[in-house]
mmCIF file of C-alpha atoms in Angstrom:
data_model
loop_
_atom_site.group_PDB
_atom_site.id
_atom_site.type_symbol
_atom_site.label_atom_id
_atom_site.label_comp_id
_atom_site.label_asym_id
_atom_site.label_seq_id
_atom_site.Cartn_x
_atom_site.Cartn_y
_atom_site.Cartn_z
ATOM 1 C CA UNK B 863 -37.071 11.758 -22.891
ATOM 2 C CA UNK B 864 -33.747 10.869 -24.728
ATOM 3 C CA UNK B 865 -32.202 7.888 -24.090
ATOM 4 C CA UNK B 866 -29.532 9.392 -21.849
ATOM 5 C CA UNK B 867 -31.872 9.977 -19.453
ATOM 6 C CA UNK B 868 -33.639 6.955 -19.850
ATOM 7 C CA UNK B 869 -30.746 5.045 -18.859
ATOM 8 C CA UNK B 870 -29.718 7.159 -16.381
ATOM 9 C CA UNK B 871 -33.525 6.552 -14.649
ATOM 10 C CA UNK B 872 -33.116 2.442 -14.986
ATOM 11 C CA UNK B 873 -29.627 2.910 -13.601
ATOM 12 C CA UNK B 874 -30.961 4.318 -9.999
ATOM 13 C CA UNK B 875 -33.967 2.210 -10.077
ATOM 14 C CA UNK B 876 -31.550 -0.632 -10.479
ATOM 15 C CA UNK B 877 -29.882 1.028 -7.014
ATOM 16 C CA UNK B 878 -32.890 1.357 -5.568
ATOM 17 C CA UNK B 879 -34.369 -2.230 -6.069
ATOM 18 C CA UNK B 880 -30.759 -4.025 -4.884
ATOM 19 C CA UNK B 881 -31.316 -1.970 -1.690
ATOM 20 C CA UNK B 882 -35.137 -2.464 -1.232
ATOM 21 C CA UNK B 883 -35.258 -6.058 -1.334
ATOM 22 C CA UNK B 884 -33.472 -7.388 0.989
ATOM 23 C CA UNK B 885 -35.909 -4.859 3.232
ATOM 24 C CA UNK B 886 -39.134 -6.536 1.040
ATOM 25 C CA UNK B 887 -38.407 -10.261 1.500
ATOM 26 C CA UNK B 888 -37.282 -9.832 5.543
ATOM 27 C CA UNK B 889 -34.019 -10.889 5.244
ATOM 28 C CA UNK B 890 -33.109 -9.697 8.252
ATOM 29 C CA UNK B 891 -31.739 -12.120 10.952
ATOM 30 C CA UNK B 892 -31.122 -12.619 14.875
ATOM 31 C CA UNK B 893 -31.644 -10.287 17.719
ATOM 32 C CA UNK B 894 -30.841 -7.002 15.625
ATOM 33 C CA UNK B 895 -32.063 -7.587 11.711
ATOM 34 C CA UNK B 896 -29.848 -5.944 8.818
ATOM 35 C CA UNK B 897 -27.034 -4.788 12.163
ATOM 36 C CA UNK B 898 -23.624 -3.684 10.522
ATOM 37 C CA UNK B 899 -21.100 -6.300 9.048
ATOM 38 C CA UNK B 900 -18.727 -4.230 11.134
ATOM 39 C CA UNK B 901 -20.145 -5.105 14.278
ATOM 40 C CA UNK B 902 -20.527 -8.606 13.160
ATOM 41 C CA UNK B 903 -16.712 -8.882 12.627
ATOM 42 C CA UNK B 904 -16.228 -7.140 16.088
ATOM 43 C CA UNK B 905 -18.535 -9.744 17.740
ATOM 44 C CA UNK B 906 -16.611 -12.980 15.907
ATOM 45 C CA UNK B 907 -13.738 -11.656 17.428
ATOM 46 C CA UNK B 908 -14.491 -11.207 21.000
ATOM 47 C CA UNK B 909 -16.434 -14.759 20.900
ATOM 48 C CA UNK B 910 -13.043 -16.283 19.578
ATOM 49 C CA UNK B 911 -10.732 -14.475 21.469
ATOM 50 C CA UNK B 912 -12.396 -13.817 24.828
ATOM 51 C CA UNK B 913 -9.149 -12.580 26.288
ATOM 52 C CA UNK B 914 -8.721 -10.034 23.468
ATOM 53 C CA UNK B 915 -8.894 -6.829 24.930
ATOM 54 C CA UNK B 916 -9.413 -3.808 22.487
ATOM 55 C CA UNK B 917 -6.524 -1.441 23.400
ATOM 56 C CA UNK B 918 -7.464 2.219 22.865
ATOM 57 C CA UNK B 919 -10.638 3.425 22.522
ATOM 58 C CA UNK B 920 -12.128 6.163 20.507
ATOM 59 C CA UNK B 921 -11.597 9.893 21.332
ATOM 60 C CA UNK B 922 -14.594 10.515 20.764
ATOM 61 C CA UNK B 923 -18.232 8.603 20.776
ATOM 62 C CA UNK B 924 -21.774 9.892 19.709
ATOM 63 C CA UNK B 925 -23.623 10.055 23.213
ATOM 64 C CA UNK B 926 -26.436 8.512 21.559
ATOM 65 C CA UNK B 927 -27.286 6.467 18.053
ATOM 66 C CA UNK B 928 -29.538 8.988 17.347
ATOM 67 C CA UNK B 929 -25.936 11.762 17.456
ATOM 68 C CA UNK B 930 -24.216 8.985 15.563
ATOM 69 C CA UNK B 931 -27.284 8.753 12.695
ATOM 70 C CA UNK B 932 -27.347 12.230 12.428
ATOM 71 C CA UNK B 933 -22.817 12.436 12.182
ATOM 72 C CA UNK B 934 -23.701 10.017 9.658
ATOM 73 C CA UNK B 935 -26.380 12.137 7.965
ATOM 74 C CA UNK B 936 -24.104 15.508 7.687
ATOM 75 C CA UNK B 937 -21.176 13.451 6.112
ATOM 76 C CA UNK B 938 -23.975 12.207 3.622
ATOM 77 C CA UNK B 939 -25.402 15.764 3.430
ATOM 78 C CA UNK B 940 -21.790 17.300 2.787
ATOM 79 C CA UNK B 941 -20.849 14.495 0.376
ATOM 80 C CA UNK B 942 -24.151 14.948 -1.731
ATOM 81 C CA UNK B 943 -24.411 18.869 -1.654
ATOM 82 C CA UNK B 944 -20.660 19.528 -2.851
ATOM 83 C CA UNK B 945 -21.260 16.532 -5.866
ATOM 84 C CA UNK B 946 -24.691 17.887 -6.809
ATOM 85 C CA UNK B 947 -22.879 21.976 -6.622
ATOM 86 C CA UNK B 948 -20.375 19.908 -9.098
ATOM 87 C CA UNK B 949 -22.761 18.305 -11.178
ATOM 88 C CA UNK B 950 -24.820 21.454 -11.417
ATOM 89 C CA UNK B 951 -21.390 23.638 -12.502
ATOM 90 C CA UNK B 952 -20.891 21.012 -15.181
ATOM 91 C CA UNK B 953 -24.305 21.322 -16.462
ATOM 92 C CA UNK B 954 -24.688 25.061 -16.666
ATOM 93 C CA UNK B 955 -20.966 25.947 -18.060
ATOM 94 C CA UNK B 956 -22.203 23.503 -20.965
ATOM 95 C CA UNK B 957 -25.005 24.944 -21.397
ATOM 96 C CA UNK B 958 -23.524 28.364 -21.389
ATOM 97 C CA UNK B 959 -20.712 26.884 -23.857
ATOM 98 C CA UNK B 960 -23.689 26.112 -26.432
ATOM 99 C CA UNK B 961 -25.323 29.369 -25.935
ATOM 100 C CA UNK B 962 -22.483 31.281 -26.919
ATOM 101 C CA UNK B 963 -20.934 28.965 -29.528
ATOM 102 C CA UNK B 964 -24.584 27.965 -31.068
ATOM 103 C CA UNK B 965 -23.190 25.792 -33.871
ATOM 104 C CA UNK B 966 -25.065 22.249 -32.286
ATOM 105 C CA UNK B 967 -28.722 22.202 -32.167
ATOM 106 C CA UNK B 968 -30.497 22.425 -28.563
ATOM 107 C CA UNK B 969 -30.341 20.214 -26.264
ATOM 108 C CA UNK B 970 -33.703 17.500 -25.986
ATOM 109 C CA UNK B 971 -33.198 16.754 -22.340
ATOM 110 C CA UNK R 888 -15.009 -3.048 6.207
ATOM 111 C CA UNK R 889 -13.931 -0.185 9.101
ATOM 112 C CA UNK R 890 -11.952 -2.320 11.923
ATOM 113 C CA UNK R 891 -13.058 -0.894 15.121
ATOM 114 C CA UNK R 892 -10.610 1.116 17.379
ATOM 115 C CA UNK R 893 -8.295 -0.552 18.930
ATOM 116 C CA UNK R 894 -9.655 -4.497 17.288
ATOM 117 C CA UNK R 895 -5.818 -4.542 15.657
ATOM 118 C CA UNK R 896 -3.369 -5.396 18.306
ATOM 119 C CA UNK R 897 -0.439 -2.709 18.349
ATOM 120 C CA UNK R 898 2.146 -4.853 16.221
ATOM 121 C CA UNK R 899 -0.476 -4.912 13.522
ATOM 122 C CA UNK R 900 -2.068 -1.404 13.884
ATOM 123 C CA UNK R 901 1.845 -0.412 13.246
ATOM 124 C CA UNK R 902 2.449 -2.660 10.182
ATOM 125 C CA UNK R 903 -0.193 -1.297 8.197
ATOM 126 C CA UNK R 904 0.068 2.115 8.947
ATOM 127 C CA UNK R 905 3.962 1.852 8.052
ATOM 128 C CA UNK R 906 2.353 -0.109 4.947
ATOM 129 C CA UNK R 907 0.041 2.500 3.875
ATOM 130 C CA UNK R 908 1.869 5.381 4.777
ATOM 131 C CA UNK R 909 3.958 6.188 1.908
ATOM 132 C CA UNK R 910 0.582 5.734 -0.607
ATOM 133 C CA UNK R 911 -1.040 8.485 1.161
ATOM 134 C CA UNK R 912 2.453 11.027 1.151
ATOM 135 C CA UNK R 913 2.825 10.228 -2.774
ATOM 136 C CA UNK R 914 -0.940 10.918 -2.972
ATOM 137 C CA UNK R 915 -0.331 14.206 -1.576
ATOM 138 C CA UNK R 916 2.370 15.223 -3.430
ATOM 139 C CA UNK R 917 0.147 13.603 -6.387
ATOM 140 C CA UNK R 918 -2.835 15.864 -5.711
ATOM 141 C CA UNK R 919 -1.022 18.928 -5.087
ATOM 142 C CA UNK R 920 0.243 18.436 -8.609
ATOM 143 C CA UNK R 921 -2.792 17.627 -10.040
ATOM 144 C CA UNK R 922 -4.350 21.234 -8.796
ATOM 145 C CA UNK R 923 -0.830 22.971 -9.721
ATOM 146 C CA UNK R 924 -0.996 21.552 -13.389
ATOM 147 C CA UNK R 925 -4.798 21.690 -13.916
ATOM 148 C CA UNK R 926 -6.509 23.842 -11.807
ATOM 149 C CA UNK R 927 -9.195 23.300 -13.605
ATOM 150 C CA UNK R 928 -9.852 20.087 -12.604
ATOM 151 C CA UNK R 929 -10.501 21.143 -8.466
ATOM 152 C CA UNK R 930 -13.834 21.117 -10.077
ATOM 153 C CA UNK R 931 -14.165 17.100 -10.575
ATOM 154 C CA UNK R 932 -11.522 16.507 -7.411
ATOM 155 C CA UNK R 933 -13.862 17.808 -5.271
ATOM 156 C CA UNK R 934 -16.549 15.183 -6.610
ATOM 157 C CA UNK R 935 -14.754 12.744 -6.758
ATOM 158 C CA UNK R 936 -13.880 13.390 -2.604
ATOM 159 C CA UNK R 937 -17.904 14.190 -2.231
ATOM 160 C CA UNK R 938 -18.871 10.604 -3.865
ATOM 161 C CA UNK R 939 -16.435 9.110 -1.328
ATOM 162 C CA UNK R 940 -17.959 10.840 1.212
ATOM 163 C CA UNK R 941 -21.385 10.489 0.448
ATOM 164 C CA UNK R 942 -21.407 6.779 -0.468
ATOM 165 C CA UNK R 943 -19.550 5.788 2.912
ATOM 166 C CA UNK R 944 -22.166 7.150 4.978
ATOM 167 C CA UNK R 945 -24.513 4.865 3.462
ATOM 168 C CA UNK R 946 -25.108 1.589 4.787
ATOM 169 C CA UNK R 947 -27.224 -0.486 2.835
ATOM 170 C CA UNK R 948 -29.369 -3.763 4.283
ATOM 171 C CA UNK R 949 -28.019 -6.811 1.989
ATOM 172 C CA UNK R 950 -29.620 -10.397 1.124
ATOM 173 C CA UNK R 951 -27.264 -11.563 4.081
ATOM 174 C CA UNK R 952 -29.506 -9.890 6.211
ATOM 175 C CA UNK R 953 -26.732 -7.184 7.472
ATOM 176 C CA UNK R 954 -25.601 -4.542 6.477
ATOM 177 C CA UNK R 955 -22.686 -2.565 4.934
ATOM 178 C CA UNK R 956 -21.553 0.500 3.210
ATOM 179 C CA UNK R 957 -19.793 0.701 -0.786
ATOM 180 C CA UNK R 958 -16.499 2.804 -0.300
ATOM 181 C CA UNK R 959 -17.005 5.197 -3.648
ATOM 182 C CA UNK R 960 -13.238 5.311 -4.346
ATOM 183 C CA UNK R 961 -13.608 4.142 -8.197
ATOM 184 C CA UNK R 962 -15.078 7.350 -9.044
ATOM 185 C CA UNK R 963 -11.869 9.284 -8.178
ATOM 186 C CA UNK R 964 -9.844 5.988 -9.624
ATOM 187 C CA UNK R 965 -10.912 6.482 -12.841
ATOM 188 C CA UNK R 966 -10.755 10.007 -12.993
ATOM 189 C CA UNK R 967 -7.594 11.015 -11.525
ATOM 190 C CA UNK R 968 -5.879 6.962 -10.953
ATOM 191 C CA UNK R 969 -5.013 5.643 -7.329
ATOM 192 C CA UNK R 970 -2.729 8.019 -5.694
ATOM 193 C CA UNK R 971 -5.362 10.741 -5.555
ATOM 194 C CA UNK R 972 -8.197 8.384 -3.779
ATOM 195 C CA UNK R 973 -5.602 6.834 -0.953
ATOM 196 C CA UNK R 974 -5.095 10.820 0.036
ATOM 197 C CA UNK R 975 -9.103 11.325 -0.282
ATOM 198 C CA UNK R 976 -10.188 8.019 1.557
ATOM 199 C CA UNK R 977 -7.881 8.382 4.205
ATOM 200 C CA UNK R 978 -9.757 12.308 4.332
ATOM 201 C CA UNK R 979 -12.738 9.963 4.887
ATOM 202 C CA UNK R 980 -11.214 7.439 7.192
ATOM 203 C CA UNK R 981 -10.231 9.682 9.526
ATOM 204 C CA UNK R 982 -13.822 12.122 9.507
ATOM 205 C CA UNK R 983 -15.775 9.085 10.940
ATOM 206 C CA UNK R 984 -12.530 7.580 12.955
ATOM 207 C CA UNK R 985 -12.660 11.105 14.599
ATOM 208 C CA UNK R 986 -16.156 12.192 14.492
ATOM 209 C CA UNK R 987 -18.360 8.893 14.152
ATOM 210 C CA UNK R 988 -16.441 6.496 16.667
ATOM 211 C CA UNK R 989 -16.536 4.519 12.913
ATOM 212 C CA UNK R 990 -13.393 3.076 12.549
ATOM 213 C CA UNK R 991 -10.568 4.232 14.337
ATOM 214 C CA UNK R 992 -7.191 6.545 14.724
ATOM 215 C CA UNK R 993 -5.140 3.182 15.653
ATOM 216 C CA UNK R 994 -6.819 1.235 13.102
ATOM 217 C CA UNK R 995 -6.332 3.903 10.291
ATOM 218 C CA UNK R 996 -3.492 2.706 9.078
ATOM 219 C CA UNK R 997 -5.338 -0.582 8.386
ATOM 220 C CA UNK R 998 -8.178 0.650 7.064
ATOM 221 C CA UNK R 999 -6.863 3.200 5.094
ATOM 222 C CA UNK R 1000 -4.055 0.536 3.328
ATOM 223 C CA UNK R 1001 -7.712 -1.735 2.305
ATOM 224 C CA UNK R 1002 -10.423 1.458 1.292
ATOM 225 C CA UNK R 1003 -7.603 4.145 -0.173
ATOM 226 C CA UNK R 1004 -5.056 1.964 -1.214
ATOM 227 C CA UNK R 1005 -5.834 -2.088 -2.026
ATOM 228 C CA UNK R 1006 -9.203 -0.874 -3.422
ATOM 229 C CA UNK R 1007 -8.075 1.887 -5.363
ATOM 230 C CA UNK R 1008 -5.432 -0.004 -7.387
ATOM 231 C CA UNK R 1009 -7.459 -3.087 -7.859
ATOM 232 C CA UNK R 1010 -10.006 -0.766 -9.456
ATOM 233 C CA UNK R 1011 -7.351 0.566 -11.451
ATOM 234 C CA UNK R 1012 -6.327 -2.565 -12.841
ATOM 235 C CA UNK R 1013 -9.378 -3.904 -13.819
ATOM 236 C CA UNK R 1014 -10.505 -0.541 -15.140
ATOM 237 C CA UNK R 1015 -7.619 -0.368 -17.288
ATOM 238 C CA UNK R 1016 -7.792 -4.084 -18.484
ATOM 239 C CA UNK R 1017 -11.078 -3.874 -19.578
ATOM 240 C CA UNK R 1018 -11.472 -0.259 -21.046
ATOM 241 C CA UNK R 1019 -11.308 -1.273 -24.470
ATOM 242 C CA UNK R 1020 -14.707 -3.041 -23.825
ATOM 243 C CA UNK R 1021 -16.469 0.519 -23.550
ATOM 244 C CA UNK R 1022 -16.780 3.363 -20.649
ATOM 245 C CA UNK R 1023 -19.743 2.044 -18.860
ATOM 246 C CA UNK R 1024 -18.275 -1.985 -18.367
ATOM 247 C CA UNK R 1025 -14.747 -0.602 -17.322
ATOM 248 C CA UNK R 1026 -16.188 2.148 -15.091
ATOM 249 C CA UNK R 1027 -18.920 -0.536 -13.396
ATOM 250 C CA UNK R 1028 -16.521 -2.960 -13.092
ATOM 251 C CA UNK R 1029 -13.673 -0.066 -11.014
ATOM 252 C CA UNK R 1030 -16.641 0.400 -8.893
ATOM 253 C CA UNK R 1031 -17.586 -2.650 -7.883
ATOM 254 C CA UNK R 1032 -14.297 -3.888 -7.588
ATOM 255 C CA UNK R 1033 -12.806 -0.833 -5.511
ATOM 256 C CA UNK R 1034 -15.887 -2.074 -3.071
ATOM 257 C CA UNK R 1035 -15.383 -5.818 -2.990
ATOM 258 C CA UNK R 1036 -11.452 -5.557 -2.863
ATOM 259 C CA UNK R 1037 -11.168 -3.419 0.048
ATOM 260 C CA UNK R 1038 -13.808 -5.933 2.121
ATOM 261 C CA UNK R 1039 -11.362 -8.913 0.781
ATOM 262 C CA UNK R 1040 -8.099 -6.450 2.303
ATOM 263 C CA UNK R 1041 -10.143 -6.174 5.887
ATOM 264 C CA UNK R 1042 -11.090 -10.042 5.639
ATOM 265 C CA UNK R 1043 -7.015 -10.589 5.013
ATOM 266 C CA UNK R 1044 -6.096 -8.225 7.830
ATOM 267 C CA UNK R 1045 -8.624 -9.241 10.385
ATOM 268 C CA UNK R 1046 -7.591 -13.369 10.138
ATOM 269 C CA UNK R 1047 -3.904 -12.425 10.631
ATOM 270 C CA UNK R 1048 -5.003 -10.690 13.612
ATOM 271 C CA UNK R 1049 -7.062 -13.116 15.472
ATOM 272 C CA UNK R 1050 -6.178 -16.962 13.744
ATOM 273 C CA UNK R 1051 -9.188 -19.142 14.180
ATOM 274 C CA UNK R 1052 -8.615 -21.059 17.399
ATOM 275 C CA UNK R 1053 -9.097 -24.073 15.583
ATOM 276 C CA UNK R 1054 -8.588 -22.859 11.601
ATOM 277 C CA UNK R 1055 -5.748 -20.911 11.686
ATOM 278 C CA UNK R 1056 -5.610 -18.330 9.660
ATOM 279 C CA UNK R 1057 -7.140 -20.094 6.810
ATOM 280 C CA UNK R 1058 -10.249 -21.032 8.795
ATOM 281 C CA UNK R 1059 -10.117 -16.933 10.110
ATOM 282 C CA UNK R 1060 -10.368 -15.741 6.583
ATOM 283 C CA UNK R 1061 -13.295 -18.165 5.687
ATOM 284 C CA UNK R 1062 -15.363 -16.712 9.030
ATOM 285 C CA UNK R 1063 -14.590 -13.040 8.189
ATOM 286 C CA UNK R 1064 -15.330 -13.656 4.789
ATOM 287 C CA UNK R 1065 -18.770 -15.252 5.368
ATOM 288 C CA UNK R 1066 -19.486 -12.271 7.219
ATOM 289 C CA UNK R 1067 -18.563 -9.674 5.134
ATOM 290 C CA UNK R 1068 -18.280 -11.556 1.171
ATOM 291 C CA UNK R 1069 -21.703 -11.961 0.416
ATOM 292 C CA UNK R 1070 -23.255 -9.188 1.868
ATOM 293 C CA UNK R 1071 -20.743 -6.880 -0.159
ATOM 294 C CA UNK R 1072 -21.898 -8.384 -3.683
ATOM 295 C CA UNK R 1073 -24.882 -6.303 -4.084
ATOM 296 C CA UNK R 1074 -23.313 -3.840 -2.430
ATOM 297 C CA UNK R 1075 -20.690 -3.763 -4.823
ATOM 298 C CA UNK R 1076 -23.061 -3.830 -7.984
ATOM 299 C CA UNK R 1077 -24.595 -0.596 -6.412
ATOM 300 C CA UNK R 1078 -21.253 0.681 -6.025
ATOM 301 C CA UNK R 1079 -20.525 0.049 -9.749
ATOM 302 C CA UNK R 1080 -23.828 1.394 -11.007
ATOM 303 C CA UNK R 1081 -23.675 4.573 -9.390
ATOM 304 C CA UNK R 1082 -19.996 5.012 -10.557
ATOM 305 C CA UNK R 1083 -21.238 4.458 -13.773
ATOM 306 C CA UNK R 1084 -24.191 7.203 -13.441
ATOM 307 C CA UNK R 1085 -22.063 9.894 -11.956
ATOM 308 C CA UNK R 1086 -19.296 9.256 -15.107
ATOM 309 C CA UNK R 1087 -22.301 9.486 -17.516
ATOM 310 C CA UNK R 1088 -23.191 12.511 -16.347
ATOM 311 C CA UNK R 1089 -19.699 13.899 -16.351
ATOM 312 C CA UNK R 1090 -19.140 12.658 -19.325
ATOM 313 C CA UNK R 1091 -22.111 13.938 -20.848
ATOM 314 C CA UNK R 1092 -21.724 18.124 -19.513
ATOM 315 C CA UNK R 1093 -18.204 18.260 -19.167
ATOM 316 C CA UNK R 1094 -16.443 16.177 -22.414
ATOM 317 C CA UNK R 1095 -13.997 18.430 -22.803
ATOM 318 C CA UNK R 1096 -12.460 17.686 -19.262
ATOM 319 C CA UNK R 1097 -13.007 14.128 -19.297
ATOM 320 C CA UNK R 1098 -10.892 14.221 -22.573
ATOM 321 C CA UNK R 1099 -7.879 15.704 -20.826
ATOM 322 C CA UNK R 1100 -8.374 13.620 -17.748
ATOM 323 C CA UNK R 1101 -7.700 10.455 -20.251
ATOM 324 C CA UNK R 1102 -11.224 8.956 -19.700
ATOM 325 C CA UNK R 1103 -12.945 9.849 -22.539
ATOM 326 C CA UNK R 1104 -11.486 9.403 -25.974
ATOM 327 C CA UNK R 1105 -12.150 11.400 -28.647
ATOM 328 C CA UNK R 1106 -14.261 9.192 -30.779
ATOM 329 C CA UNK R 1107 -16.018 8.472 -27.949
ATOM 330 C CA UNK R 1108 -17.228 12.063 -27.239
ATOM 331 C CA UNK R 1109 -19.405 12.312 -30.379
ATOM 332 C CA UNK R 1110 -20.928 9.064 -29.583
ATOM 333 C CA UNK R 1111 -22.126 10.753 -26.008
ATOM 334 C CA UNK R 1112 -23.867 13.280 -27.518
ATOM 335 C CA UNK R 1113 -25.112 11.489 -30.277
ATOM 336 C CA UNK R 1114 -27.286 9.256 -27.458
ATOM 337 C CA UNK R 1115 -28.220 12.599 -26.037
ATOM 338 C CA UNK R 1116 -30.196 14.003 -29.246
ATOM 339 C CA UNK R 1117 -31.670 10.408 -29.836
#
């Protein structure tokens, strides 16, 4: 394994451990653990300002938070699948490029 | 850092959507030129949109015990600078303002002036001030900083909005912040990692474009390839 790839490993492991421990340790608080900051923000402002009242509401809300998870799942999907198509363009032209040039020795990937 | 519909009372809602306005129509005009110049490069534009995309739909738990999403706009900051990511976050903004009840159409403005604008250029700067340092420090440190910048913007717009009954604003900014400061630290070191990754691997198949783009420099391409072979 070169060391590009290596690195590249330790680098989502890294991602992967920041995420996962909060999760591991139970850091989760109150009646709803690890609930959105956004919502928290929300809340600190109706408790402060009681006689707030939001002013326009949104045009459209996911009948359910299992519609909203999966909304939130096809942006993920969408964003993921058009970078990996990217990622996997960038990797095959190169690897094309070496083919026909052949003046650096193969790749050790 | 998304301000819920309607949470920004009209006068406000208005301000920042006058505010971020303009960034967004010279981002256009900025991206159309982009393509017309380079089409080549609709290639790493479109990545650059998809990390955005991807990375906001994520929300991570955090050692605060909440949790909260990175914004993936130093990706696009580093490749293309600022004025491409306000048109490509507001994109965003307005997918899960329209589509996700996330955010909102009044509170665009808002949001869109802290994740596509205030984030972007703070990512910028820092990216800039500290390239000479190496690639993988000045691209980390866009990341992290496009993150934790735009969750400082919200923390900002949010206390001018609704003062502390006691604070003031000053006391609003410290309750905001405690709710969304720490919890976007970690956040914003996975923000910067994975920034990092995806420019390593760009970096790594596609040289050649990251050389015109202005993020790679030459004697830095042999060097990439170099820790490929070892």
């Amino acid at each position: 394994m070169s060391r590009f790839t290596r690195t590249n490993i330790l680098l989502l492991l890294a991602v992967v451990l920041l995420a996962a421990v909060p999760l591991l340790l139970g850091l989760g608080q109150g009646e709803e653990p690890f609930s959105g900051a956004d919502s928290r923000a929300e809340s600190a402002i109706t408790e402060d300002h009681p006689t707030y009242e939001p002013w326009f509401s949104s045009v459209f809300e996911p009948p359910s938070g299992e519609v909203e998870s999966g909304l939130f799942a096809v942006q993920a999907a969408l964003g993921a699948g058009v970078l990996g198509y990217c990622l996997g363009v960038v990797r095959t032209r190169r690897r094309n490029d070496r083919r026909t040039t052949a003046t650096e020795p193969g790749p050790t990937t | 850092m998304h301000i819920a519909e309607g949470f920004l009372p009209p006068v406000h809602a208005a301000a920042w959507t006058v505010a971020a306005a303009p960034f967004v129509v010279h981002g256009v005009r900025a991206v159309v030129r982009q393509v017309r110049e380079d089409p080549d490069s609709k290639l790493l534009l479109g990545a650059a949109g998809a990390f955005t995309f991807v990375l906001s739909a994520l929300k991570i738990p955090s050692v605060t015990g909440s949790s909260s999403h990175p914004t993936g706009t130093g990706l696009g900051t580093v490749l293309f600078r600022p004025p491409v990511m306000a048109v490509l976050g507001t994109i965003v903004l307005l997918f899960q303002a329209l589509l996700l009840a996330h955010g909102g159409l009044t509170t665009l403005g808002a949001n869109a002036f802290s994740m596509a604008v205030a984030g972007p250029w703070i990512a910028y700067g820092a990216y800039r001030a500290t390239r000479r340092f190496g690639l993988a420090i000045s691209v980390f440190l866009a990341g992290a900083l496009a993150n934790l910048a735009t969750y400082g913007v919200t923390t900002l717009q949010l206390a001018l909005a609704f003062p502390d009954p006691t604070g003031g604003i000053a006391g609003a900014v410290a309750k905001f912040g405690s709710i969304f400061a720490i919890t976007q630290i970690p956040l914003a070191v996975v923000e910067g990692l994975l920034t990092v990754l995806v420019v390593r691997l760009l970096a790594h198949n596609s040289p050649k474009e990251l050389l015109r783009l202005g993020v790679l420099r030459r004697s830095e391409t042999t060097a990439t390839a170099e820790e490929a072979r070892s």
